[in-house]
XYZ file of C-alpha atoms in Angstrom:
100
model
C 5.762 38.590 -3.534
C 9.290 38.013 -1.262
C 8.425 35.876 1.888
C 10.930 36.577 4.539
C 11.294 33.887 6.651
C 13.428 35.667 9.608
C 10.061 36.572 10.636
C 8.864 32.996 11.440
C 9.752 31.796 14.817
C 12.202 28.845 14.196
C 10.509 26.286 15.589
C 7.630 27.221 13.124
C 9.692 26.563 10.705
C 10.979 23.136 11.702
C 6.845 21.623 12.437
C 6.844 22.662 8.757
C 9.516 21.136 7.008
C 8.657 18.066 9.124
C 4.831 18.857 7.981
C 6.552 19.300 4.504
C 8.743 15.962 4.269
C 5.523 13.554 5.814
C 3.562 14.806 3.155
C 6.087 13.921 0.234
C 6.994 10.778 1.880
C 2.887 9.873 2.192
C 2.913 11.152 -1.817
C 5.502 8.816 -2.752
C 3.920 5.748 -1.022
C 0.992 6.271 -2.933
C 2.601 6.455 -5.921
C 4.664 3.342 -5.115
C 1.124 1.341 -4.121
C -0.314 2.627 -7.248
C 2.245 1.861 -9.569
C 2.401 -1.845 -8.379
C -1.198 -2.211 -8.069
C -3.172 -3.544 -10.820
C -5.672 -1.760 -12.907
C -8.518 -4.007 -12.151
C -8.193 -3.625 -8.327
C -8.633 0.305 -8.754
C -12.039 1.931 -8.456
C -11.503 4.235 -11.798
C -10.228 1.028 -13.754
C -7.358 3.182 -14.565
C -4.191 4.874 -12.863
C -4.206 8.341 -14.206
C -7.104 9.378 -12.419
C -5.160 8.913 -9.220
C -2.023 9.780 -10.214
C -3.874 13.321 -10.852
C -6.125 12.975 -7.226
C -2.985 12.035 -5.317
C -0.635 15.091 -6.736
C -3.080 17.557 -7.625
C -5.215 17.422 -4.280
C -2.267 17.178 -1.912
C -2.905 15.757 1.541
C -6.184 14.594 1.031
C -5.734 13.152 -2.353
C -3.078 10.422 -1.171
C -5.602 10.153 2.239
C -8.322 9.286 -0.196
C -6.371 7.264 -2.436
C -5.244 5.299 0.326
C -8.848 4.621 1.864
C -10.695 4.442 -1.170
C -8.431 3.723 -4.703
C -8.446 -0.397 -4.280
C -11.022 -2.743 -4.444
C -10.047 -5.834 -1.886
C -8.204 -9.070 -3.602
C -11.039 -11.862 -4.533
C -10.076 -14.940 -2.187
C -9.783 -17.480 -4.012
C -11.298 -20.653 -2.374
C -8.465 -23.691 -1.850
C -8.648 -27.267 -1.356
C -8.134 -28.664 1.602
C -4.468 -29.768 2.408
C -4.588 -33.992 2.038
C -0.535 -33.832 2.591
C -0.295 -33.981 6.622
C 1.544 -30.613 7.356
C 5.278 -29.456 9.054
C 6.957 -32.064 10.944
C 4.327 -34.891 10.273
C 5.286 -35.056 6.558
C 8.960 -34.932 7.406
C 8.589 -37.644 9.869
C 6.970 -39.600 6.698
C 9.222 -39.222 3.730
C 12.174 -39.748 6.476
C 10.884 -43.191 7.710
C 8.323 -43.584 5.601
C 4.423 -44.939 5.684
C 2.813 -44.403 9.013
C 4.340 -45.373 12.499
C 1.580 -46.469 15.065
């Protein structure tokens, strides 16, 4: 089957190589944000099985990997700061003690 393209109004064909780049440039992303995520922050527990939804399914694989692949971060619950913060502790290791 030969596509001829002198057929297709050019402007056609520019909305679709834009169409065409965006949707490599949104594939690569989400293999860049899979390959530095973590296994236990996917959904699968694995990276294959995205690897294979984001290039097999095209635009709505990396749409879905995107909104669904990665659990959130656990917070992890800090102590309260006892050092006084910014200029404060400056102020104290330059003169040192407190100043009334």
């Amino acid at each position: 089957m030969n596509a001829d393209l002198s057929s297709i109004p050019t402007p056609v064909l520019i909305a679709l190589g834009v169409l065409l780049l965006l949707h490599l440039a949104l594939v690569v992303l989400c293999l860049v944000l899979l390959a530095r995520t973590s296994a236990d922050r996917l959904v699968f527990g694995r990276k294959w099985p995205w690897v294979l939804i984001v290039v097999g399914v095209n635009l709505i694989g990396s749409v879905l990997f995107l909104a669904l692949s990665r659990r959130p971060c656990a917070v992890e619950e800090q102590m309260p700061d006892t050092e006084p913060a910014g200029a404060e502790r400056v102020v104290r290791s330059l003169y040192g003690g407190d100043r009334g």
